[in-house]
Amino acid sequence: MSTMPEQALPEDSPGAPLDGAPLDGAPLDDDLLDAYSRTVMRVAESVTPHVAALEMSSARRNGQVRIGSGSAVVFTGDGFMLTNAHVVSGLQTGRAIFADGTHTDVELVGADPLSDLAIVRGHHTPTPAALGDAETLRVGQLVIAVGNPLGLAGSVTAGVVSGLGRSIPVRSGRHSRVIEDVIQTDAALNPGNSGGALADTRGRIVGINTAIAGLGLGLAVPINATTQRIIAALLKDGRVRRAYLGLVSTPIPLAASAVIRTGQKEALRVVEVIAGSPAERAGLMAGDLVLSAQSRAVSSAESLQKLLFSQAIGEPFPLTVLRDGKVLAIVAVPSEMTDGDA
């Protein structure tokens, strides 16, 4: 029985190994690392000039000076900078120091503790960074953090988007809320990074670093449509006006029969209705399942919160509720959230 002679692959054949390259044509590990390094360096060079070390201070009656420190990102051509509300809490003035050694006095424009965003303004600042859209991010995507951890100006770390849609519970006075759609990253963050930039590979700012949740876990407030509304409100009024319903809720999956009837898989279960609140006046009750608000399906506290900005204050706020197997239409009229609201 004759056999065919073994044929060698031509050197230019798609299946032929070239200089030790993998058979699938993937680049060498060194090439990948070089490309990674070049990307991080390019973004660092682009973003670092726009990020400042922020030092805020306030003299007390006893002569002591209270100091807050973190980072801030220049985002307009006339000196406005984004940072975290917790960095500037209770402070009005300070100084921003940039990586090239230049500095400027700053003053607080406004802060919103319930989103952990704040804006300060400097008198002489570099050109602004470009803001991106966190809605375009994907898990596994490369991101670069730029800030001033431990006072080390212009520090850069890199990592990937570890998770999206996370939430951080926050409080402001008696109010509790969650910062929605938070970005989780494994880019190393340390004290002083708060208020710094989280950038994508094009050098666009997609988040403001806000917290350290644990070893290897960093979180950032996203730059998206909701936070753009908050930024606009802070620039205009120095604060964010929010509508107040007065209910405490938790997301739950709907029973199969309710899914068939409503076409939704989840709803918000009302845990508590605050006495004297717009929710109580509208007839909402503990145990109600909120299906929609303003004709939009709601399945989380965040999805409801997105509808409760200043435009909803004093206006009819239609809710669809499932109660004892019946679908009810309820109209509430939210009031403006004040420090006295629970």
Coordinates of C-alpha atoms in Angstrom, one line a residue:
M1 CA 0.0 0.0 0.0
S2 CA 1.4 3.3 -1.0
T3 CA 1.3 6.4 1.1
M4 CA 1.3 10.1 0.1
P5 CA 4.5 11.9 1.1
E6 CA 4.1 14.4 4.0
Q7 CA 3.7 17.9 2.7
A8 CA 5.3 20.8 4.5
L9 CA 3.3 24.0 4.9
P10 CA 4.5 26.9 2.7
E11 CA 6.0 29.7 4.8
D12 CA 3.3 32.1 3.7
S13 CA 0.5 29.6 4.5
P14 CA -2.1 30.8 7.0
G15 CA -1.3 27.7 9.1
A16 CA 2.5 28.1 9.1
P17 CA 4.2 29.3 12.3
L18 CA 6.2 32.4 11.7
D19 CA 9.1 33.1 14.1
G20 CA 7.4 31.2 16.9
A21 CA 4.0 33.0 16.5
P22 CA 0.9 31.0 17.5
L23 CA -0.7 29.0 14.7
D24 CA -3.9 31.1 14.9
G25 CA -2.0 34.2 13.7
A26 CA -2.3 36.0 17.1
P27 CA 0.5 38.4 17.8
L28 CA 3.3 37.5 20.2
D29 CA 2.8 38.2 23.9
D30 CA 5.5 40.9 23.7
D31 CA 3.6 42.6 20.9
L32 CA 0.4 42.6 23.0
L33 CA 2.2 44.0 26.0
D34 CA 3.8 46.7 23.9
A35 CA 0.4 47.7 22.5
Y36 CA -1.0 47.8 26.0
S37 CA 1.8 49.9 27.3
R38 CA 1.6 52.3 24.4
T39 CA -2.2 52.7 25.0
V40 CA -1.7 53.4 28.7
M41 CA 1.1 55.9 28.0
R42 CA -0.9 57.7 25.4
V43 CA -3.9 58.1 27.6
A44 CA -1.7 59.1 30.6
E45 CA -0.1 61.8 28.5
S46 CA -3.5 63.0 27.3
V47 CA -5.3 63.0 30.6
T48 CA -2.8 63.8 33.3
P49 CA -2.5 67.6 32.5
H50 CA -6.2 68.0 33.2
V51 CA -6.2 66.3 36.6
A52 CA -5.2 68.3 39.8
A53 CA -4.5 67.5 43.3
L54 CA -7.2 69.2 45.3
E55 CA -6.6 70.7 48.8
M56 CA -9.6 72.2 50.5
S57 CA -9.4 73.9 53.9
S58 CA -11.6 75.8 56.4
A59 CA -10.6 77.6 59.6
R60 CA -12.6 76.7 62.7
R61 CA -13.5 78.9 65.6
N62 CA -10.9 77.2 67.8
G63 CA -8.2 78.2 65.4
Q64 CA -7.8 74.7 64.0
V65 CA -7.9 74.2 60.2
R66 CA -10.0 71.4 58.7
I67 CA -8.5 70.0 55.5
G68 CA -10.0 67.8 52.7
S69 CA -7.9 66.4 49.9
G70 CA -8.4 64.5 46.8
S71 CA -8.3 65.1 43.0
A72 CA -10.3 67.1 40.5
V73 CA -10.7 67.0 36.7
V74 CA -10.9 70.2 34.6
F75 CA -13.9 69.7 32.2
T76 CA -14.7 73.3 30.9
G77 CA -12.5 75.9 29.3
D78 CA -13.4 78.5 32.0
G79 CA -12.0 76.5 34.9
F80 CA -14.8 74.3 36.3
M81 CA -13.5 71.1 37.8
L82 CA -15.4 67.9 38.8
T83 CA -14.6 66.1 42.0
N84 CA -16.4 64.2 44.8
A85 CA -18.8 65.7 47.2
H86 CA -17.1 63.9 50.1
V87 CA -13.8 65.6 49.2
V88 CA -15.2 69.1 49.6
S89 CA -17.8 68.4 52.3
G90 CA -18.2 71.5 54.5
L91 CA -15.4 73.3 52.8
Q92 CA -15.6 76.4 50.5
T93 CA -12.1 77.3 49.3
G94 CA -8.8 75.6 48.5
R95 CA -6.1 75.1 45.9
A96 CA -5.7 72.9 42.9
I97 CA -2.1 71.8 42.0
F98 CA -1.4 70.3 38.6
A99 CA 1.2 67.7 37.6
D100 CA 3.4 70.4 36.0
G101 CA 3.6 72.3 39.3
T102 CA 1.2 75.1 38.3
H103 CA -1.6 75.8 40.8
T104 CA -4.7 77.9 41.2
D105 CA -7.0 79.0 44.0
V106 CA -10.4 77.3 43.8
E107 CA -13.8 77.9 45.3
L108 CA -16.8 75.6 45.7
V109 CA -19.5 76.0 43.1
G110 CA -21.8 73.3 44.3
A111 CA -22.0 69.7 45.7
D112 CA -24.5 66.9 45.6
P113 CA -23.8 64.3 48.4
L114 CA -26.5 62.0 47.0
S115 CA -24.5 61.4 43.8
D116 CA -21.1 62.2 45.4
L117 CA -20.3 64.8 42.7
A118 CA -19.2 68.3 43.3
I119 CA -17.8 71.2 41.2
V120 CA -15.1 73.7 42.1
R121 CA -13.8 76.5 39.9
G122 CA -10.2 77.7 39.5
H123 CA -9.0 81.0 38.1
H124 CA -6.2 79.7 35.9
T125 CA -6.5 76.1 34.7
P126 CA -5.3 74.0 31.8
T127 CA -7.5 73.1 28.8
P128 CA -10.4 70.8 29.7
A129 CA -10.5 67.0 29.4
A130 CA -13.1 65.5 27.1
L131 CA -16.0 63.9 28.8
G132 CA -17.2 60.5 27.4
D133 CA -20.2 58.3 27.9
A134 CA -20.0 55.4 30.4
E135 CA -22.9 53.8 28.7
T136 CA -20.5 52.6 26.0
L137 CA -18.3 50.7 28.4
R138 CA -18.2 46.9 28.4
V139 CA -16.9 44.5 31.1
G140 CA -13.3 43.6 30.4
Q141 CA -12.6 47.0 28.7
L142 CA -9.3 48.7 29.5
V143 CA -9.6 51.8 31.6
I144 CA -7.0 54.2 33.1
A145 CA -7.2 56.0 36.4
V146 CA -5.4 59.3 36.9
G147 CA -5.3 61.0 40.3
N148 CA -3.2 62.0 43.2
P149 CA -3.1 59.1 45.7
L150 CA -1.3 59.8 49.0
G151 CA -0.3 63.2 47.5
L152 CA 1.6 61.8 44.6
A153 CA 0.6 64.0 41.8
G154 CA -0.2 62.6 38.4
S155 CA -0.3 59.0 39.4
V156 CA -1.6 56.6 36.8
T157 CA -2.9 53.1 37.2
A158 CA -4.6 50.8 34.6
G159 CA -7.0 47.9 34.8
V160 CA -10.2 46.7 33.3
V161 CA -13.9 47.3 33.9
S162 CA -14.7 44.6 36.3
G163 CA -18.4 45.2 36.5
L164 CA -21.1 47.7 35.5
G165 CA -24.4 48.7 37.0
R166 CA -23.1 48.5 40.6
S167 CA -24.6 50.7 43.3
I168 CA -23.2 52.4 46.4
P169 CA -25.5 53.3 49.2
V170 CA -25.0 56.9 50.4
R171 CA -26.6 59.2 53.0
S172 CA -27.0 62.9 53.2
G173 CA -28.4 64.0 56.5
R174 CA -31.6 61.9 56.9
H175 CA -31.7 61.0 53.2
S176 CA -30.6 57.6 51.9
R177 CA -30.0 56.9 48.3
V178 CA -27.9 54.8 46.0
I179 CA -25.4 56.1 43.4
E180 CA -26.6 54.3 40.4
D181 CA -24.8 52.5 37.5
V182 CA -21.4 52.7 39.3
I183 CA -18.4 51.4 37.4
Q184 CA -16.3 48.8 39.1
T185 CA -12.6 48.5 38.1
D186 CA -9.5 46.7 39.3
A187 CA -7.4 49.7 38.5
A188 CA -5.6 50.4 41.8
L189 CA -7.2 53.3 43.8
N190 CA -5.9 54.8 47.0
P191 CA -6.7 57.7 49.3
G192 CA -6.4 60.9 47.2
N193 CA -7.7 59.2 44.1
S194 CA -11.2 60.4 45.0
G195 CA -12.4 62.9 42.5
G196 CA -9.8 61.8 39.9
A197 CA -10.4 60.7 36.3
L198 CA -11.3 57.3 35.0
A199 CA -10.6 57.3 31.2
D200 CA -11.2 55.0 28.3
T201 CA -8.6 54.2 25.7
R202 CA -9.4 57.3 23.7
G203 CA -8.7 59.5 26.7
R204 CA -12.3 60.4 27.4
I205 CA -13.4 60.8 31.0
V206 CA -16.0 58.1 31.6
G207 CA -16.0 58.2 35.4
I208 CA -15.0 60.1 38.5
N209 CA -13.3 57.8 41.0
T210 CA -15.2 57.8 44.2
A211 CA -14.5 55.0 46.6
I212 CA -12.3 52.1 47.6
A213 CA -14.5 49.1 48.4
G214 CA -11.8 46.6 49.1
L215 CA -8.5 45.1 48.0
G216 CA -8.4 45.3 44.2
L217 CA -11.8 46.9 43.9
G218 CA -12.3 50.5 42.8
L219 CA -15.5 52.4 42.1
A220 CA -16.3 55.4 39.9
V221 CA -19.4 57.5 39.4
P222 CA -20.2 57.2 35.7
I223 CA -20.4 60.1 33.3
N224 CA -23.7 59.4 31.6
A225 CA -27.1 61.2 30.9
T226 CA -28.1 61.2 34.6
T227 CA -24.8 62.6 35.9
Q228 CA -24.8 65.2 33.0
R229 CA -28.1 66.5 34.4
I230 CA -26.6 66.6 37.9
I231 CA -23.6 68.5 36.5
A232 CA -25.8 71.0 34.7
A233 CA -27.8 71.6 37.9
L234 CA -24.7 72.2 40.0
L235 CA -23.4 74.7 37.4
K236 CA -26.7 76.5 37.3
D237 CA -27.9 76.5 40.9
G238 CA -25.0 75.0 43.0
R239 CA -27.3 72.2 44.1
V240 CA -29.6 69.5 42.7
R241 CA -33.3 69.8 43.3
R242 CA -34.9 66.4 43.6
A243 CA -38.6 65.4 43.8
Y244 CA -39.7 63.5 46.9
L245 CA -42.3 60.7 47.0
G246 CA -41.8 59.3 50.4
L247 CA -41.6 55.6 49.9
V248 CA -39.1 52.9 50.7
S249 CA -39.0 50.1 48.2
T250 CA -37.1 47.0 47.2
P251 CA -36.9 45.1 43.8
I252 CA -38.6 41.7 43.6
P253 CA -39.3 39.2 40.8
L254 CA -42.9 38.9 39.9
A255 CA -44.9 35.6 40.1
A256 CA -45.4 33.8 36.8
S257 CA -49.1 34.8 36.7
A258 CA -48.2 38.5 37.1
V259 CA -45.5 38.2 34.5
I260 CA -48.0 36.9 32.0
R261 CA -50.5 39.7 33.0
T262 CA -48.2 42.6 33.0
G263 CA -45.4 41.6 30.6
Q264 CA -42.8 42.5 33.3
K265 CA -40.5 40.2 35.2
E266 CA -39.7 42.5 38.1
A267 CA -41.3 45.3 40.1
L268 CA -40.7 47.5 43.1
R269 CA -42.3 46.3 46.3
V270 CA -43.3 49.2 48.6
V271 CA -41.8 48.4 52.0
E272 CA -42.8 51.6 53.8
V273 CA -44.8 54.7 53.0
I274 CA -43.7 57.8 55.0
A275 CA -46.6 59.4 56.9
G276 CA -47.7 62.7 55.4
S277 CA -45.7 62.1 52.2
P278 CA -46.9 62.6 48.6
A279 CA -47.0 58.8 48.3
E280 CA -49.4 58.5 51.3
R281 CA -51.6 61.3 50.0
A282 CA -51.8 59.5 46.6
G283 CA -53.0 56.3 48.3
L284 CA -49.9 54.1 48.0
M285 CA -49.6 51.3 50.6
A286 CA -47.0 49.0 52.0
G287 CA -47.1 45.8 49.9
D288 CA -48.0 47.5 46.7
L289 CA -45.9 46.4 43.7
V290 CA -44.9 49.4 41.6
L291 CA -44.8 48.4 37.9
S292 CA -44.2 51.7 36.2
A293 CA -43.8 55.4 36.8
Q294 CA -44.5 58.1 34.1
S295 CA -45.3 55.2 31.7
R296 CA -41.8 53.7 32.2
A297 CA -41.2 50.3 33.7
V298 CA -39.4 50.4 37.0
S299 CA -37.6 47.5 38.5
S300 CA -35.1 49.1 40.8
A301 CA -34.7 52.0 43.2
E302 CA -32.3 53.5 40.6
S303 CA -34.9 53.4 37.8
L304 CA -37.4 55.3 39.9
Q305 CA -34.8 57.8 41.1
K306 CA -33.9 58.7 37.5
L307 CA -37.4 60.2 37.2
L308 CA -37.4 62.2 40.4
F309 CA -35.5 65.3 39.4
S310 CA -36.7 68.9 39.5
Q311 CA -39.0 68.5 36.5
A312 CA -41.2 66.2 38.6
I313 CA -41.7 68.6 41.5
G314 CA -45.4 69.6 41.8
E315 CA -46.4 67.8 38.7
P316 CA -48.7 64.8 38.3
F317 CA -46.6 61.6 38.6
P318 CA -48.6 58.6 37.3
L319 CA -47.8 55.2 38.8
T320 CA -49.1 51.8 37.8
V321 CA -49.4 49.5 40.9
L322 CA -50.3 45.8 41.4
R323 CA -52.3 45.3 44.6
D324 CA -54.1 42.1 45.6
G325 CA -54.0 40.9 42.0
K326 CA -55.5 44.2 40.6
V327 CA -53.7 46.7 38.4
L328 CA -54.3 50.2 39.7
A329 CA -53.5 53.6 38.3
I330 CA -52.3 56.1 41.0
V331 CA -51.3 59.7 40.5
A332 CA -48.9 61.2 43.0
V333 CA -47.7 64.8 43.1
P334 CA -44.1 64.8 44.3
S335 CA -42.9 67.7 46.5
E336 CA -39.3 69.1 46.6
M337 CA -37.0 67.1 48.8
T338 CA -35.9 69.1 51.9
D339 CA -33.5 68.3 54.7
G340 CA -36.5 67.4 56.9
D341 CA -37.7 64.7 54.6
A342 CA -37.0 61.1 55.7

